[in-house]
mmCIF file of C-alpha atoms in Angstrom:
data_model
loop_
_atom_site.group_PDB
_atom_site.id
_atom_site.type_symbol
_atom_site.label_atom_id
_atom_site.label_comp_id
_atom_site.label_asym_id
_atom_site.label_seq_id
_atom_site.Cartn_x
_atom_site.Cartn_y
_atom_site.Cartn_z
ATOM 1 C CA MET F 1 67.761 169.563 54.742
ATOM 2 C CA ARG F 2 64.609 171.101 55.990
ATOM 3 C CA VAL F 3 65.111 173.556 58.830
ATOM 4 C CA LEU F 4 62.516 174.568 61.412
ATOM 5 C CA ALA F 5 62.414 177.751 63.528
ATOM 6 C CA LEU F 6 62.206 177.511 67.362
ATOM 7 C CA PRO F 7 60.192 180.724 68.100
ATOM 8 C CA THR F 8 59.343 179.950 71.741
ATOM 9 C CA CYS F 9 61.263 178.602 74.729
ATOM 10 C CA PRO F 10 61.113 174.874 74.871
ATOM 11 C CA ALA F 11 61.150 174.904 78.682
ATOM 12 C CA CYS F 12 58.403 177.600 79.466
ATOM 13 C CA GLY F 13 56.885 178.629 76.247
ATOM 14 C CA SER F 14 57.775 182.157 76.345
ATOM 15 C CA ALA F 15 58.367 184.148 73.040
ATOM 16 C CA THR F 16 60.807 186.570 74.747
ATOM 17 C CA LEU F 17 64.107 185.218 73.454
ATOM 18 C CA ARG F 18 67.278 187.032 73.160
ATOM 19 C CA ALA F 19 69.979 185.779 70.763
ATOM 20 C CA PHE F 20 73.653 185.695 71.622
ATOM 21 C CA ASP F 21 76.974 184.485 70.112
ATOM 22 C CA VAL F 22 78.821 181.455 71.522
ATOM 23 C CA GLY F 23 81.753 181.910 69.369
ATOM 24 C CA ASP F 24 82.713 181.520 65.747
ATOM 25 C CA GLY F 25 79.411 183.049 64.637
ATOM 26 C CA GLU F 26 77.372 180.157 66.328
ATOM 27 C CA ARG F 27 74.230 181.854 67.748
ATOM 28 C CA LEU F 28 71.880 180.601 70.392
ATOM 29 C CA GLN F 29 68.941 182.336 72.204
ATOM 30 C CA ARG F 30 68.178 182.687 75.990
ATOM 31 C CA CYS F 31 64.728 182.847 77.406
ATOM 32 C CA ALA F 32 64.180 186.205 79.231
ATOM 33 C CA ASP F 33 61.609 184.668 81.545
ATOM 34 C CA CYS F 34 63.180 181.359 82.635
ATOM 35 C CA GLY F 35 66.778 181.656 81.492
ATOM 36 C CA THR F 36 66.834 178.431 79.432
ATOM 37 C CA VAL F 37 69.192 178.555 76.382
ATOM 38 C CA SER F 38 67.947 177.010 73.158
ATOM 39 C CA ALA F 39 68.704 176.789 69.432
ATOM 40 C CA ILE F 40 67.182 179.476 67.079
ATOM 41 C CA GLU F 41 66.456 176.745 64.484
ATOM 42 C CA TYR F 42 66.756 173.046 64.108
ATOM 43 C CA ALA F 43 66.898 170.290 61.568
ATOM 44 C CA ASP F 44 63.646 168.448 60.774
ATOM 45 C CA PRO F 45 63.616 165.424 63.116
ATOM 46 C CA ALA F 46 62.373 163.243 60.268
ATOM 47 C CA GLU F 47 65.711 163.827 58.485
ATOM 48 C CA VAL F 48 67.750 163.372 61.627
ATOM 49 C CA TYR F 49 66.532 160.459 63.584
ATOM 50 C CA VAL F 50 66.691 157.811 60.899
ATOM 51 C CA ASP F 51 67.840 154.148 61.026
ATOM 52 C CA GLY F 52 71.651 154.278 61.727
ATOM 53 C CA TYR F 53 71.539 157.512 63.703
ATOM 54 C CA MET F 54 73.291 155.757 66.693
ATOM 55 C CA PHE F 55 75.765 154.123 64.336
ATOM 56 C CA GLY F 56 77.097 157.272 62.844
ATOM 57 C CA GLN F 57 75.072 156.734 59.577
ATOM 58 C CA ALA F 58 72.874 159.937 59.653
ATOM 59 C CA GLY F 59 75.111 162.425 57.893
ATOM 60 C CA ASP F 60 76.253 165.221 60.182
ATOM 61 C CA PHE F 61 74.000 163.948 63.101
ATOM 62 C CA GLY F 62 74.329 161.217 65.767
ATOM 63 C CA LEU F 63 77.510 159.267 66.432
ATOM 64 C CA ASP F 64 78.623 155.647 66.308
ATOM 65 C CA VAL F 65 78.483 154.124 69.742
ATOM 66 C CA ARG F 66 79.635 150.663 68.675
ATOM 67 C CA ALA F 67 83.417 151.114 69.338
ATOM 68 C CA PRO F 68 84.431 148.668 72.047
ATOM 69 C CA ALA F 69 86.176 151.190 74.096
ATOM 70 C CA PHE F 70 83.167 153.440 73.947
ATOM 71 C CA GLN F 71 80.956 150.605 74.922
ATOM 72 C CA ASP F 72 83.123 149.910 77.895
ATOM 73 C CA TYR F 73 82.784 153.614 78.949
ATOM 74 C CA LEU F 74 79.053 153.636 78.504
ATOM 75 C CA ARG F 75 78.709 150.519 80.577
ATOM 76 C CA ARG F 76 80.643 152.160 83.427
ATOM 77 C CA VAL F 77 78.734 155.397 83.241
ATOM 78 C CA SER F 78 75.442 153.642 83.053
ATOM 79 C CA ASP F 79 76.114 151.667 86.238
ATOM 80 C CA ARG F 80 77.076 155.018 87.960
ATOM 81 C CA ARG F 81 73.655 156.473 86.816
ATOM 82 C CA VAL F 82 71.896 153.546 88.299
ATOM 83 C CA ARG F 83 73.731 153.928 91.539
ATOM 84 C CA ILE F 84 73.037 157.656 91.754
ATOM 85 C CA VAL F 85 69.344 156.942 91.253
ATOM 86 C CA GLN F 86 69.330 154.304 93.901
ATOM 87 C CA ARG F 87 70.964 156.564 96.395
ATOM 88 C CA ALA F 88 68.610 159.534 95.638
ATOM 89 C CA THR F 89 65.376 157.445 95.775
ATOM 90 C CA GLY F 90 66.305 154.885 98.426
ATOM 91 C CA VAL F 91 64.847 152.201 96.070
ATOM 92 C CA ARG F 92 66.984 149.239 94.999
ATOM 93 C CA GLY F 93 64.784 147.340 92.677
ATOM 94 C CA GLY F 94 61.375 147.409 90.808
ATOM 95 C CA ASP F 95 60.278 148.236 87.474
ATOM 96 C CA TRP F 96 62.530 150.556 85.238
ATOM 97 C CA LEU F 97 61.474 152.004 82.029
ATOM 98 C CA ASP F 98 64.058 153.667 79.748
ATOM 99 C CA VAL F 99 62.740 155.967 77.067
ATOM 100 C CA GLY F 100 65.055 156.448 74.133
ATOM 101 C CA ALA F 101 66.865 153.290 75.206
ATOM 102 C CA GLY F 102 69.387 153.449 72.408
ATOM 103 C CA THR F 103 71.634 150.410 72.367
ATOM 104 C CA GLY F 104 70.678 149.361 75.911
ATOM 105 C CA GLU F 105 73.629 150.129 78.168
ATOM 106 C CA LEU F 106 71.360 151.709 80.903
ATOM 107 C CA LEU F 107 68.929 148.922 80.743
ATOM 108 C CA ALA F 108 71.655 146.334 81.113
ATOM 109 C CA ALA F 109 73.097 148.245 84.037
ATOM 110 C CA ALA F 110 69.705 148.492 85.874
ATOM 111 C CA ARG F 111 69.001 144.759 85.211
ATOM 112 C CA ALA F 112 72.478 143.751 86.557
ATOM 113 C CA ARG F 113 71.436 145.597 89.903
ATOM 114 C CA GLY F 114 68.196 143.652 90.196
ATOM 115 C CA TRP F 115 65.622 145.877 88.345
ATOM 116 C CA ARG F 116 62.968 144.475 85.952
ATOM 117 C CA VAL F 117 63.593 146.528 82.801
ATOM 118 C CA GLN F 118 61.688 147.614 79.681
ATOM 119 C CA GLY F 119 62.839 149.963 77.035
ATOM 120 C CA VAL F 120 61.275 152.021 74.183
ATOM 121 C CA GLU F 121 63.424 153.233 71.247
ATOM 122 C CA PRO F 122 62.079 154.606 68.005
ATOM 123 C CA GLU F 123 65.324 154.045 66.032
ATOM 124 C CA ARG F 124 65.166 150.454 64.739
ATOM 125 C CA SER F 125 68.794 149.641 64.316
ATOM 126 C CA ALA F 126 69.457 150.721 67.871
ATOM 127 C CA ALA F 127 66.571 148.852 69.313
ATOM 128 C CA GLU F 128 67.738 145.711 67.519
ATOM 129 C CA MET F 129 71.130 145.995 69.027
ATOM 130 C CA SER F 130 69.517 146.185 72.333
ATOM 131 C CA ARG F 131 67.366 143.154 71.688
ATOM 132 C CA ALA F 132 70.433 141.219 70.558
ATOM 133 C CA ARG F 133 71.700 141.704 74.112
ATOM 134 C CA GLY F 134 68.464 140.104 75.456
ATOM 135 C CA LEU F 135 66.894 143.418 76.534
ATOM 136 C CA PRO F 136 63.138 143.954 75.987
ATOM 137 C CA VAL F 137 63.004 147.050 73.759
ATOM 138 C CA ILE F 138 59.832 148.190 71.817
ATOM 139 C CA VAL F 139 60.510 150.002 68.486
ATOM 140 C CA SER F 140 58.195 152.920 69.194
ATOM 141 C CA GLU F 141 57.734 156.412 70.737
ATOM 142 C CA LEU F 142 56.588 156.133 74.301
ATOM 143 C CA GLU F 143 53.053 157.156 73.626
ATOM 144 C CA GLY F 144 52.582 154.580 70.903
ATOM 145 C CA SER F 145 54.334 151.731 72.778
ATOM 146 C CA GLY F 146 51.149 150.190 74.265
ATOM 147 C CA LEU F 147 52.822 150.022 77.699
ATOM 148 C CA PRO F 148 50.370 150.619 80.509
ATOM 149 C CA GLU F 149 50.650 154.045 82.344
ATOM 150 C CA ARG F 150 51.422 154.256 85.965
ATOM 151 C CA SER F 151 53.394 151.117 85.768
ATOM 152 C CA PHE F 152 57.080 151.854 86.592
ATOM 153 C CA ASP F 153 59.015 152.826 89.607
ATOM 154 C CA VAL F 154 61.602 154.681 87.480
ATOM 155 C CA VAL F 155 61.123 156.210 84.085
ATOM 156 C CA SER F 156 64.401 157.539 82.613
ATOM 157 C CA ALA F 157 65.344 159.478 79.415
ATOM 158 C CA VAL F 158 69.061 159.918 79.059
ATOM 159 C CA HIS F 159 70.239 162.425 76.637
ATOM 160 C CA VAL F 160 66.800 162.712 75.046
ATOM 161 C CA LEU F 161 65.267 166.020 76.395
ATOM 162 C CA GLU F 162 67.771 168.208 74.632
ATOM 163 C CA HIS F 163 66.246 166.974 71.268
ATOM 164 C CA ILE F 164 62.664 167.756 72.251
ATOM 165 C CA PRO F 165 60.978 171.202 71.277
ATOM 166 C CA ASP F 166 58.460 171.050 74.285
ATOM 167 C CA SER F 167 60.400 170.147 77.415
ATOM 168 C CA ARG F 168 57.433 170.426 79.791
ATOM 169 C CA ARG F 169 55.102 168.254 77.820
ATOM 170 C CA PHE F 170 57.813 165.572 77.419
ATOM 171 C CA LEU F 171 58.594 165.483 81.197
ATOM 172 C CA SER F 172 54.745 165.371 81.804
ATOM 173 C CA THR F 173 54.516 162.398 79.360
ATOM 174 C CA LEU F 174 57.337 160.538 81.155
ATOM 175 C CA ALA F 175 55.482 161.188 84.486
ATOM 176 C CA ARG F 176 52.331 159.388 83.147
ATOM 177 C CA TRP F 177 54.290 156.165 83.069
ATOM 178 C CA ALA F 178 55.517 156.429 86.499
ATOM 179 C CA ARG F 179 53.597 154.937 89.526
ATOM 180 C CA PRO F 180 52.421 157.481 92.101
ATOM 181 C CA GLY F 181 55.493 158.112 94.262
ATOM 182 C CA GLY F 182 57.726 156.776 91.522
ATOM 183 C CA HIS F 183 60.521 158.733 89.941
ATOM 184 C CA VAL F 184 61.433 160.466 86.580
ATOM 185 C CA VAL F 185 65.120 160.601 85.786
ATOM 186 C CA VAL F 186 66.580 162.711 83.000
ATOM 187 C CA GLU F 187 70.168 163.555 82.052
ATOM 188 C CA VAL F 188 71.200 166.260 79.540
ATOM 189 C CA PRO F 189 74.358 168.048 78.706
ATOM 190 C CA ASN F 190 75.200 170.907 81.073
ATOM 191 C CA PHE F 191 75.366 174.440 79.544
ATOM 192 C CA ALA F 192 76.936 175.610 82.865
ATOM 193 C CA ALA F 193 79.804 172.929 82.460
ATOM 194 C CA TYR F 194 83.325 174.121 83.079
ATOM 195 C CA GLN F 195 84.143 172.463 79.849
ATOM 196 C CA ARG F 196 81.495 174.479 77.917
ATOM 197 C CA ARG F 197 82.771 177.672 79.276
ATOM 198 C CA ARG F 198 86.374 176.899 78.330
ATOM 199 C CA LEU F 199 85.650 175.419 74.850
ATOM 200 C CA GLY F 200 82.994 177.857 73.622
ATOM 201 C CA SER F 201 82.006 176.912 70.096
ATOM 202 C CA ARG F 202 84.072 173.733 70.367
ATOM 203 C CA TRP F 203 81.844 172.346 73.071
ATOM 204 C CA PRO F 204 80.941 168.881 71.860
ATOM 205 C CA HIS F 205 77.363 169.039 73.076
ATOM 206 C CA LEU F 206 76.610 172.144 71.185
ATOM 207 C CA ARG F 207 75.647 170.055 68.061
ATOM 208 C CA PRO F 208 73.976 172.818 66.086
ATOM 209 C CA ARG F 209 70.495 171.928 64.729
ATOM 210 C CA GLU F 210 70.499 168.662 66.491
ATOM 211 C CA HIS F 211 70.411 169.804 70.236
ATOM 212 C CA LEU F 212 67.500 172.172 70.654
ATOM 213 C CA VAL F 213 67.745 172.910 74.340
ATOM 214 C CA HIS F 214 70.742 173.569 76.703
ATOM 215 C CA PHE F 215 70.079 173.246 80.391
ATOM 216 C CA THR F 216 71.952 174.120 83.505
ATOM 217 C CA PRO F 217 71.098 172.448 86.912
ATOM 218 C CA ALA F 218 68.862 175.272 87.836
ATOM 219 C CA THR F 219 66.961 175.495 84.598
ATOM 220 C CA LEU F 220 66.393 171.764 84.382
ATOM 221 C CA ALA F 221 65.147 171.624 88.058
ATOM 222 C CA ALA F 222 62.857 174.479 87.310
ATOM 223 C CA THR F 223 61.385 172.848 84.134
ATOM 224 C CA ALA F 224 60.822 169.600 86.115
ATOM 225 C CA ARG F 225 58.825 171.521 88.686
ATOM 226 C CA ALA F 226 56.934 173.265 86.019
ATOM 227 C CA ALA F 227 55.975 169.870 84.654
ATOM 228 C CA GLY F 228 54.569 168.832 87.996
ATOM 229 C CA LEU F 229 57.603 166.849 89.130
ATOM 230 C CA ALA F 230 59.497 167.258 92.462
ATOM 231 C CA PRO F 231 63.224 167.163 92.155
ATOM 232 C CA VAL F 232 64.867 165.149 94.839
ATOM 233 C CA ALA F 233 68.434 165.187 93.480
ATOM 234 C CA VAL F 234 70.147 167.261 90.795
ATOM 235 C CA ARG F 235 73.668 166.171 90.152
ATOM 236 C CA SER F 236 76.364 167.458 87.752
ATOM 237 C CA PRO F 237 79.003 164.708 87.323
ATOM 238 C CA VAL F 238 81.701 164.388 84.696
ATOM 239 C CA TYR F 239 81.992 160.591 84.659
ATOM 240 C CA VAL F 240 85.826 160.450 84.332
ATOM 241 C CA GLY F 241 87.304 156.952 84.729
ATOM 242 C CA PRO F 242 88.514 153.953 82.734
ATOM 243 C CA PRO F 243 88.704 153.174 79.963
ATOM 244 C CA GLN F 244 89.492 156.783 79.273
ATOM 245 C CA ASP F 245 92.972 157.722 78.383
ATOM 246 C CA LEU F 246 94.472 160.911 79.960
ATOM 247 C CA ALA F 247 93.574 163.209 76.998
ATOM 248 C CA GLN F 248 89.915 162.038 77.138
ATOM 249 C CA ALA F 249 89.553 162.568 80.794
ATOM 250 C CA LEU F 250 91.048 165.987 80.666
ATOM 251 C CA TRP F 251 88.867 166.874 77.682
ATOM 252 C CA ASP F 252 85.809 166.046 79.644
ATOM 253 C CA LEU F 253 86.960 168.225 82.527
ATOM 254 C CA GLY F 254 87.554 171.109 80.089
ATOM 255 C CA ARG F 255 91.407 171.025 80.750
ATOM 256 C CA PRO F 256 92.817 169.613 77.625
ATOM 257 C CA ALA F 257 96.242 171.394 78.256
ATOM 258 C CA GLY F 258 97.969 173.343 80.997
ATOM 259 C CA ARG F 259 99.347 172.666 84.412
ATOM 260 C CA LEU F 260 97.003 169.735 85.280
ATOM 261 C CA ARG F 261 98.078 167.790 82.212
ATOM 262 C CA ARG F 262 101.807 168.518 83.207
ATOM 263 C CA VAL F 263 101.173 167.269 86.720
ATOM 264 C CA LEU F 264 99.257 164.085 85.555
ATOM 265 C CA ALA F 265 101.506 163.071 82.633
ATOM 266 C CA PRO F 266 104.200 161.426 84.772
ATOM 267 C CA LEU F 267 101.508 159.551 86.479
ATOM 268 C CA SER F 268 100.005 158.225 83.247
ATOM 269 C CA PRO F 269 101.966 155.481 81.606
ATOM 270 C CA ALA F 270 101.448 154.633 77.984
ATOM 271 C CA GLY F 271 98.658 152.293 77.159
ATOM 272 C CA PRO F 272 98.930 148.729 75.710
ATOM 273 C CA ASP F 273 101.251 148.542 72.709
ATOM 274 C CA GLY F 274 102.481 151.999 73.377
ATOM 275 C CA GLY F 275 98.987 153.555 73.073
ATOM 276 C CA ALA F 276 97.914 156.827 74.456
ATOM 277 C CA PRO F 277 98.857 157.529 78.099
ATOM 278 C CA ARG F 278 96.353 156.382 80.648
ATOM 279 C CA PRO F 279 95.978 157.607 84.219
ATOM 280 C CA GLY F 280 97.613 155.348 86.642
ATOM 281 C CA PRO F 281 96.555 154.562 90.322
ATOM 282 C CA LEU F 282 97.902 157.860 91.605
ATOM 283 C CA ALA F 283 96.226 159.926 88.790
ATOM 284 C CA TRP F 284 92.786 158.609 88.973
ATOM 285 C CA PRO F 285 92.132 159.748 92.474
ATOM 286 C CA LEU F 286 93.024 163.347 91.516
ATOM 287 C CA LEU F 287 90.848 163.339 88.499
ATOM 288 C CA ARG F 288 87.964 161.769 90.387
ATOM 289 C CA GLY F 289 88.348 164.506 93.060
ATOM 290 C CA LEU F 290 87.990 167.183 90.431
ATOM 291 C CA ASP F 291 84.954 165.283 89.237
ATOM 292 C CA ARG F 292 83.419 165.585 92.637
ATOM 293 C CA LEU F 293 84.265 169.293 92.916
ATOM 294 C CA TYR F 294 82.678 169.916 89.482
ATOM 295 C CA ASP F 295 79.527 168.032 90.730
ATOM 296 C CA ALA F 296 79.207 170.000 93.911
ATOM 297 C CA ALA F 297 79.618 173.290 91.937
ATOM 298 C CA GLY F 298 77.084 172.374 89.174
ATOM 299 C CA ALA F 299 79.915 172.581 86.578
ATOM 300 C CA GLY F 300 80.169 168.897 85.515
ATOM 301 C CA ALA F 301 79.517 167.633 82.012
ATOM 302 C CA VAL F 302 76.046 166.709 82.385
ATOM 303 C CA VAL F 303 72.957 167.476 84.607
ATOM 304 C CA LEU F 304 71.249 164.384 86.080
ATOM 305 C CA CYS F 305 67.880 165.283 87.662
ATOM 306 C CA VAL F 306 65.876 162.683 89.665
ATOM 307 C CA ALA F 307 62.339 163.821 90.404
ATOM 308 C CA ARG F 308 59.411 162.473 92.167
ATOM 309 C CA ALA F 309 56.191 161.964 90.144
ATOM 310 C CA ASP F 310 53.155 162.314 92.547
#
């Protein structure tokens, strides 16, 4: 595998980077100028983002999103993303472009809420799965897609920016496809997440040599502004909810063991056919309450930034 160095900050371009250990010998670097955390080196994208990447067929990289329970989870989370965007912008319909559309869950959720949708996805097998769902997805990078610039009310990129070595340029590119007064929406893992602080090197979004940049709510908002965007909402949800079982919800909250688990266990009956315990009707409100607290504190699993493109 070819490995490339990351000698400058992806967010601001500074070369003043200070390495630090996140546990078990895993090292990252923090920009002394803007505070953004990034990888020291990364795998050649040509060897990572191959056909099958989203189906767990790219070696140590990617994951398989096709499991039915995971698809149910992605559909619910995608609908919540659309609702967050609609509340933040006050817009309930129009033209929505999803960049790095993957297998199409966000496009499907936006379409179900009345948006006209279009996707671009460079990974062919994922794009074909989206097309099989009746979604219009072009197999291409955005700049080679042939789609007209300044044509969309929302341009989104969900869990894409953390893979990009030049954050500002990528955000500026997204903005070129937004109409004046339209919005750019990006979501990334949250380096300030309670889960990340608790799990250290076991944090599932660390993904060495695959995730190049690690944002917090503050550094993502600052990077959006540096790219000429105006953030109107920066959220940090955890997205707990069905069909997660109790262990999955607690893992996402960074509380896989301890008092909270002991409190919720009696409120979480076994799943179908004696499967893993699932939060019951009394447990979910407690878990969602924690989700809201994490969101308010900027400590949720992800950072979702909605920004106006002028």
